[in-house]
Structures are given as C-alpha cells and as structure tokens.
Amino acid sequence: MGLAADDDREVPGAGECSFTGSPCRQEDKTSGAKLATRGIARVLEQGTGSTVRVTDALSGESYVSVSFLKPVLHLFNNEVLSQKDGDTELTKAVKDGILKYLNEKYDDHATNNLLDMVTLVDRRFKTAYIKEERVEFIKMRAAAELVDMVGATAPESAQTAAASSSPPAAEDDPELPRPTKKKKSLGSYFKKAGQSTTHSQPSRASIELELSMHLQTPGPDSETDPLEWWKQHETNFPLVARLARKYVCIPATSFSSERAFSASGNIITCKRSCLKPNTVDQLVFLALNL
C-alpha cells in the first residue's frame, strides 16, 4: 500500500548514466548492455579475427602443426594482438586478456622445452623463435637426446651384424658339402689392425657438428612440409632427421582426439549400444578416414 503512493518518486538504487550523468533508467541499462555486447563482438571480429583462422589451421591433421605454436605466439604478441593507437579501452582489455591466457598456458617449463625442441628441428624456423638465453640449453638438450638415441640403437645393430656375419651351425649330415676354406687374399696382409667392416657409432663431437651444420645452413620456404623435406634430405643430416621425426609429428591441439570421440558418440547410440569394441573401432576408423 505504501509503495503505491510513491509511484512518482525516483526508483531507489537507480544509478547515474556513466556517459551523461543523468539518472539511468532500466531501458538505458539494457541499451548499454547491448552496446557493450556489440563492442566486444566488433573487437573479436576486427582485432582478433585472425586468431580464429590460426586456430582452425592449428587443428589440422594432414600437415605439421606443432612447430607453428612458437611462431604464432610471437605473431600474436608482436602484431595481431598488440595494442594500437586507435584501440579503445575495451579493445585493449580483450587483447590483454587473450594474450595473458595464451602466454600463461604455454609458459609451463615442460611445455616450453617441448616447443623449443620442436622449433629447433623444424628446418623453417630453427632458433628464430627461441629466446636467446635458451638457445644453448636447447642445443645441448638436443645433442644429449641424440647421444641417447644412438646409444640405444648401438647394441641392437651390433647384435644384428653379429648374427648376419656368423656362419650357420654345422650339421652332422654327411650328404651336405663341406664349406671350402677361403684363400687369404693379398690385400688382407695390408689390412689395418682393428679395422672392421661395420660402421662406427657417431661420437658426441660428430653429433654436435651435425647439429651445428643443421642450424647454420639456410632453411626452406615457410610453406614447405618439414616431414617431406626431411625425407628428401635425410642423408645430409641423418641424426637430426631421426630427432625431427620424433617431434614434428606431434599434433598442436587435441582436436583430432575430440573428433574421434565425437564420431564414436554418433556411432554408439541408444539403439546401437551392443556393438562389439572391434566393430566400433572399425566404424570409427571408416568414419574418420573415408
């Protein structure tokens, strides 16, 4: 009852318009929210429109994408999302928020080491997007990993060579012809002591030399497929090529696994809940590859 007598009074709690200073009515607040929404949409369309295209490109599966993360972060920080003279406060806030999220997301120590290693073995970028104070650390890390890779394969190659060079076990079958003894050639007298036909394993110095040559030689165009390049030039840098095959095949995003889960969700429905796991695997494979 008391409220009806106060209908002509100003609504308690109503603030003033931040633009005109006059009392702000409900419809003014609604209009302000619409203007703010339109402003954010305009910022996302004009200021960060390229981020959508980059995200779509990074989610691909048929090409190398992980080595683009460092260059893309550099591009966002220095060009795409950098503050410009004509930016409004809203535009600056949106850009700062996106940059803060991206930089914190990829600032993890393990992630940063992985991205630097991927960039190092990509012939298009190498050390261009690695911080100067981290270049030597990443080079030492790559050399140490190559030493471990070579050391792990050395026993296997030695066993394979020994098995191929050892003669077959003699059998007691008298019908089999006895192997004739090979005559000693004249060149065998000049064979150096300790010389063998098997190739020696590369040393730490040779590994570091190959890595330095890889970093010093000019790289291909940015549109070149790094996996295809390494396939064609593997003989020039055989050790670094092994390291490149290990890292550049990593997908940059989780879109590929999300697509697989989405496809399986479309296949396994309430009416098809009794499919065998092997059948589901085959159907998902066909859905993703046909």
Coordinates of N, CA and C in Angstrom, one line a residue, residues 43-170:
V43 N 35.2 -6.1 -31.5 CA 36.6 -6.3 -31.2 C 37.1 -7.7 -31.6
L44 N 36.2 -8.7 -31.4 CA 36.6 -10.1 -31.8 C 36.6 -10.2 -33.3
E45 N 35.8 -9.5 -34.0 CA 35.8 -9.6 -35.4 C 36.9 -8.8 -36.1
Q46 N 37.3 -7.6 -35.6 CA 38.3 -6.8 -36.2 C 39.7 -7.1 -35.6
G47 N 39.7 -7.0 -34.3 CA 41.0 -7.1 -33.6 C 41.6 -8.5 -33.6
T48 N 40.7 -9.5 -33.4 CA 41.2 -10.8 -33.2 C 40.6 -11.8 -34.2
G49 N 40.2 -11.3 -35.4 CA 39.6 -12.2 -36.4 C 40.6 -13.2 -36.9
S50 N 41.9 -12.8 -36.9 CA 42.9 -13.8 -37.4 C 43.2 -14.9 -36.4
T51 N 42.9 -14.7 -35.1 CA 43.1 -15.8 -34.2 C 42.2 -17.0 -34.5
V52 N 41.0 -16.7 -35.0 CA 40.1 -17.8 -35.4 C 40.7 -18.6 -36.6
R53 N 41.2 -17.9 -37.5 CA 41.8 -18.6 -38.7 C 43.0 -19.4 -38.3
V54 N 43.8 -18.8 -37.4 CA 45.0 -19.6 -36.9 C 44.6 -20.8 -36.1
T55 N 43.6 -20.7 -35.3 CA 43.1 -21.8 -34.5 C 42.6 -22.9 -35.4
D56 N 41.9 -22.6 -36.5 CA 41.4 -23.6 -37.4 C 42.6 -24.3 -38.1
A57 N 43.7 -23.5 -38.4 CA 44.8 -24.1 -39.1 C 45.6 -25.0 -38.2
L58 N 45.7 -24.7 -36.9 CA 46.4 -25.5 -36.0 C 45.7 -26.8 -35.6
S59 N 44.4 -26.9 -35.9 CA 43.6 -28.1 -35.6 C 43.7 -29.1 -36.7
G60 N 44.4 -28.8 -37.8 CA 44.5 -29.8 -38.9 C 45.3 -31.1 -38.5
E61 N 45.1 -32.1 -39.3 CA 45.7 -33.4 -39.1 C 46.6 -33.9 -40.2
S62 N 46.5 -33.3 -41.4 CA 47.2 -33.8 -42.5 C 48.5 -33.0 -42.8
Y63 N 48.9 -32.2 -41.8 CA 50.2 -31.5 -42.0 C 50.8 -31.2 -40.6
V64 N 52.0 -30.8 -40.6 CA 52.7 -30.5 -39.4 C 52.2 -29.2 -38.8
S65 N 51.8 -29.2 -37.5 CA 51.2 -28.0 -36.9 C 51.9 -27.6 -35.6
V66 N 52.5 -28.5 -34.9 CA 53.0 -28.2 -33.5 C 54.2 -27.2 -33.6
S67 N 55.0 -27.2 -34.7 CA 56.1 -26.3 -34.8 C 55.7 -24.9 -35.1
F68 N 54.4 -24.7 -35.4 CA 53.8 -23.3 -35.6 C 53.5 -22.6 -34.3
L69 N 53.4 -23.3 -33.2 CA 52.9 -22.7 -31.9 C 53.8 -21.5 -31.5
K70 N 55.1 -21.7 -31.5 CA 56.0 -20.6 -31.1 C 55.9 -19.4 -32.1
P71 N 56.0 -19.7 -33.4 CA 55.8 -18.5 -34.3 C 54.5 -17.8 -34.1
V72 N 53.4 -18.6 -33.9 CA 52.1 -18.0 -33.7 C 52.0 -17.1 -32.5
L73 N 52.6 -17.6 -31.4 CA 52.6 -16.8 -30.1 C 53.4 -15.5 -30.3
H74 N 54.5 -15.6 -31.0 CA 55.3 -14.4 -31.4 C 54.5 -13.5 -32.2
L75 N 53.8 -14.0 -33.2 CA 52.9 -13.2 -34.0 C 51.8 -12.5 -33.3
F76 N 51.2 -13.2 -32.4 CA 50.1 -12.6 -31.6 C 50.6 -11.5 -30.6
N77 N 51.8 -11.8 -30.0 CA 52.3 -10.8 -29.0 C 52.9 -9.5 -29.7
N78 N 53.3 -9.6 -30.9 CA 54.0 -8.5 -31.5 C 53.2 -7.8 -32.6
E79 N 52.2 -8.5 -33.2 CA 51.5 -7.9 -34.3 C 50.0 -8.0 -34.1
V80 N 49.4 -9.2 -34.1 CA 48.0 -9.3 -34.2 C 47.3 -8.7 -32.9
L81 N 47.8 -9.1 -31.7 CA 47.1 -8.6 -30.5 C 47.9 -7.5 -29.8
S82 N 48.8 -6.9 -30.5 CA 49.5 -5.8 -29.9 C 48.6 -4.5 -29.9
Q83 N 48.7 -3.7 -28.8 CA 47.9 -2.5 -28.7 C 48.3 -1.5 -29.7
K84 N 47.3 -0.9 -30.4 CA 47.5 0.1 -31.4 C 46.9 1.5 -30.9
D85 N 47.2 2.5 -31.6 CA 46.8 3.9 -31.2 C 45.3 4.1 -31.2
G86 N 44.6 3.5 -32.2 CA 43.2 3.7 -32.3 C 42.4 2.7 -31.4
D87 N 43.0 1.9 -30.6 CA 42.2 0.9 -29.9 C 41.5 1.6 -28.7
T88 N 40.3 1.2 -28.5 CA 39.5 1.6 -27.3 C 39.9 0.9 -26.1
E89 N 39.4 1.3 -24.9 CA 39.8 0.6 -23.7 C 39.2 -0.8 -23.7
L90 N 38.1 -1.0 -24.3 CA 37.5 -2.4 -24.4 C 38.4 -3.3 -25.3
T91 N 38.8 -2.7 -26.4 CA 39.7 -3.5 -27.3 C 41.0 -3.9 -26.6
K92 N 41.6 -2.9 -25.9 CA 42.8 -3.2 -25.1 C 42.6 -4.3 -24.1
A93 N 41.5 -4.2 -23.4 CA 41.2 -5.2 -22.3 C 41.0 -6.6 -22.9
V94 N 40.3 -6.7 -24.0 CA 40.1 -8.0 -24.7 C 41.5 -8.6 -25.2
K95 N 42.3 -7.8 -25.8 CA 43.6 -8.2 -26.3 C 44.5 -8.7 -25.1
D96 N 44.5 -7.9 -24.1 CA 45.3 -8.2 -22.9 C 44.9 -9.5 -22.3
G97 N 43.6 -9.7 -22.2 CA 43.0 -11.0 -21.7 C 43.4 -12.2 -22.5
I98 N 43.3 -12.1 -23.8 CA 43.7 -13.2 -24.7 C 45.2 -13.5 -24.6
L99 N 46.0 -12.5 -24.6 CA 47.4 -12.7 -24.5 C 47.9 -13.3 -23.2
K100 N 47.2 -12.8 -22.1 CA 47.6 -13.3 -20.8 C 47.3 -14.8 -20.7
Y101 N 46.1 -15.2 -21.3 CA 45.7 -16.6 -21.2 C 46.7 -17.5 -22.1
L102 N 47.0 -17.0 -23.3 CA 47.9 -17.8 -24.1 C 49.3 -17.9 -23.6
N103 N 49.8 -16.8 -23.1 CA 51.2 -16.8 -22.5 C 51.3 -17.7 -21.3
E104 N 50.3 -17.7 -20.4 CA 50.3 -18.5 -19.2 C 50.1 -20.0 -19.6
K105 N 49.3 -20.2 -20.6 CA 49.1 -21.6 -21.0 C 50.3 -22.3 -21.5
Y106 N 51.2 -21.6 -22.2 CA 52.4 -22.2 -22.8 C 53.6 -21.8 -22.1
D107 N 53.5 -21.3 -20.9 CA 54.7 -20.9 -20.1 C 55.2 -22.0 -19.2
D108 N 54.5 -23.1 -19.2 CA 54.9 -24.3 -18.4 C 56.3 -24.7 -18.8
H109 N 57.2 -25.1 -17.9 CA 58.5 -25.5 -18.2 C 58.7 -26.6 -19.1
A110 N 57.9 -27.7 -18.9 CA 58.0 -28.9 -19.8 C 57.4 -28.6 -21.2
T111 N 56.3 -27.8 -21.2 CA 55.7 -27.4 -22.5 C 56.7 -26.5 -23.3
N112 N 57.3 -25.6 -22.6 CA 58.2 -24.7 -23.2 C 59.4 -25.4 -23.8
N113 N 60.0 -26.4 -23.1 CA 61.1 -27.2 -23.6 C 60.7 -28.0 -24.8
L114 N 59.5 -28.5 -24.8 CA 59.0 -29.3 -25.9 C 58.8 -28.4 -27.2
L115 N 58.2 -27.3 -27.0 CA 58.0 -26.4 -28.1 C 59.3 -25.9 -28.7
D116 N 60.3 -25.6 -27.8 CA 61.6 -25.1 -28.3 C 62.3 -26.2 -29.1
M117 N 62.2 -27.5 -28.6 CA 62.8 -28.6 -29.3 C 62.2 -28.8 -30.7
V118 N 60.9 -28.7 -30.7 CA 60.2 -28.9 -32.0 C 60.6 -27.8 -33.0
T119 N 60.7 -26.5 -32.5 CA 61.1 -25.4 -33.4 C 62.5 -25.6 -33.8
L120 N 63.4 -26.2 -33.0 CA 64.8 -26.3 -33.3 C 64.9 -27.3 -34.5
V121 N 64.2 -28.4 -34.5 CA 64.4 -29.4 -35.6 C 63.5 -29.1 -36.8
D122 N 62.7 -28.1 -36.8 CA 61.9 -27.7 -38.0 C 62.8 -26.8 -38.8
R123 N 63.1 -27.2 -40.0 CA 64.0 -26.5 -40.9 C 63.6 -25.1 -41.2
R124 N 62.3 -24.8 -41.1 CA 61.8 -23.5 -41.5 C 62.1 -22.4 -40.4
F125 N 62.2 -22.9 -39.1 CA 62.3 -21.9 -38.0 C 63.6 -22.0 -37.2
K126 N 64.0 -23.2 -36.9 CA 65.2 -23.5 -36.1 C 65.3 -22.6 -34.8
T127 N 66.2 -21.7 -34.7 CA 66.3 -20.9 -33.5 C 65.6 -19.5 -33.6
A128 N 64.9 -19.3 -34.6 CA 64.3 -17.9 -34.8 C 63.4 -17.5 -33.7
Y129 N 62.6 -18.4 -33.2 CA 61.6 -18.1 -32.2 C 61.9 -18.6 -30.8
I130 N 63.2 -19.0 -30.6 CA 63.6 -19.4 -29.3 C 64.3 -18.3 -28.6
K131 N 64.0 -18.1 -27.3 CA 64.7 -17.0 -26.6 C 66.2 -17.1 -26.6
E132 N 66.9 -16.0 -26.8 CA 68.3 -16.0 -27.0 C 69.0 -16.7 -25.8
E133 N 68.6 -16.5 -24.6 CA 69.2 -17.1 -23.4 C 69.0 -18.6 -23.3
R134 N 68.0 -19.2 -24.1 CA 67.7 -20.6 -24.1 C 68.2 -21.4 -25.3
V135 N 68.9 -20.7 -26.2 CA 69.3 -21.4 -27.4 C 70.4 -22.5 -27.1
E136 N 71.4 -22.1 -26.3 CA 72.5 -23.1 -26.0 C 71.9 -24.2 -25.2
F137 N 71.0 -23.9 -24.3 CA 70.4 -25.0 -23.5 C 69.7 -26.0 -24.3
I138 N 68.9 -25.5 -25.3 CA 68.1 -26.4 -26.2 C 69.1 -27.2 -27.1
K139 N 70.1 -26.6 -27.6 CA 71.1 -27.3 -28.4 C 71.8 -28.4 -27.6
M140 N 72.1 -28.1 -26.4 CA 72.7 -29.2 -25.5 C 71.7 -30.3 -25.2
R141 N 70.5 -29.9 -25.0 CA 69.4 -30.9 -24.8 C 69.2 -31.8 -26.0
A142 N 69.2 -31.2 -27.2 CA 69.1 -32.0 -28.4 C 70.3 -32.9 -28.6
A143 N 71.5 -32.4 -28.4 CA 72.7 -33.3 -28.6 C 72.7 -34.4 -27.6
A144 N 72.3 -34.2 -26.3 CA 72.2 -35.2 -25.3 C 71.2 -36.3 -25.7
E145 N 70.0 -35.8 -26.3 CA 69.0 -36.8 -26.7 C 69.5 -37.6 -27.9
L146 N 70.2 -37.0 -28.8 CA 70.7 -37.7 -29.9 C 71.7 -38.8 -29.5
V147 N 72.6 -38.4 -28.5 CA 73.5 -39.4 -27.9 C 72.8 -40.6 -27.3
D148 N 71.7 -40.3 -26.6 CA 70.9 -41.4 -26.0 C 70.3 -42.3 -27.1
M149 N 69.8 -41.6 -28.2 CA 69.1 -42.4 -29.2 C 70.2 -43.3 -29.9
V150 N 71.3 -42.8 -30.2 CA 72.4 -43.6 -30.9 C 72.9 -44.7 -29.9
G151 N 73.0 -44.4 -28.7 CA 73.4 -45.4 -27.7 C 72.4 -46.5 -27.5
A152 N 71.1 -46.2 -27.7 CA 70.1 -47.2 -27.5 C 70.0 -48.2 -28.7
T153 N 70.4 -47.7 -29.9 CA 70.3 -48.5 -31.1 C 71.6 -49.2 -31.4
A154 N 72.7 -48.8 -30.7 CA 74.0 -49.5 -30.9 C 74.0 -51.0 -30.6
P155 N 73.5 -51.4 -29.4 CA 73.5 -52.8 -29.1 C 72.7 -53.6 -30.1
E156 N 71.5 -53.1 -30.5 CA 70.7 -53.8 -31.5 C 71.4 -54.0 -32.8
S157 N 72.1 -52.9 -33.3 CA 72.8 -53.0 -34.6 C 73.9 -54.0 -34.5
A158 N 74.6 -54.0 -33.3 CA 75.7 -54.9 -33.2 C 75.3 -56.4 -33.2
Q159 N 74.1 -56.6 -32.5 CA 73.6 -58.0 -32.5 C 73.2 -58.4 -33.9
T160 N 72.6 -57.5 -34.6 CA 72.1 -57.8 -36.0 C 73.3 -58.1 -36.9
A161 N 74.4 -57.3 -36.7 CA 75.6 -57.6 -37.6 C 76.3 -58.9 -37.2
A162 N 76.3 -59.2 -35.9 CA 76.9 -60.4 -35.5 C 76.2 -61.6 -36.0
A163 N 74.8 -61.5 -35.9 CA 74.0 -62.6 -36.4 C 74.1 -62.9 -37.9
S164 N 74.3 -61.8 -38.7 CA 74.4 -61.9 -40.1 C 75.7 -62.4 -40.5
S165 N 76.8 -62.0 -39.8 CA 78.1 -62.4 -40.1 C 78.5 -63.8 -39.7
S166 N 77.9 -64.3 -38.6 CA 78.3 -65.6 -38.1 C 77.8 -66.7 -39.0
P167 N 78.7 -67.7 -39.2 CA 78.3 -68.8 -40.2 C 77.3 -69.7 -39.5
P168 N 76.5 -70.4 -40.3 CA 75.5 -71.3 -39.7 C 76.1 -72.5 -39.0
A169 N 75.4 -73.0 -38.1 CA 75.9 -74.2 -37.3 C 76.1 -75.4 -38.2
A170 N 77.2 -76.1 -38.0 CA 77.5 -77.3 -38.9 C 76.6 -78.4 -38.4

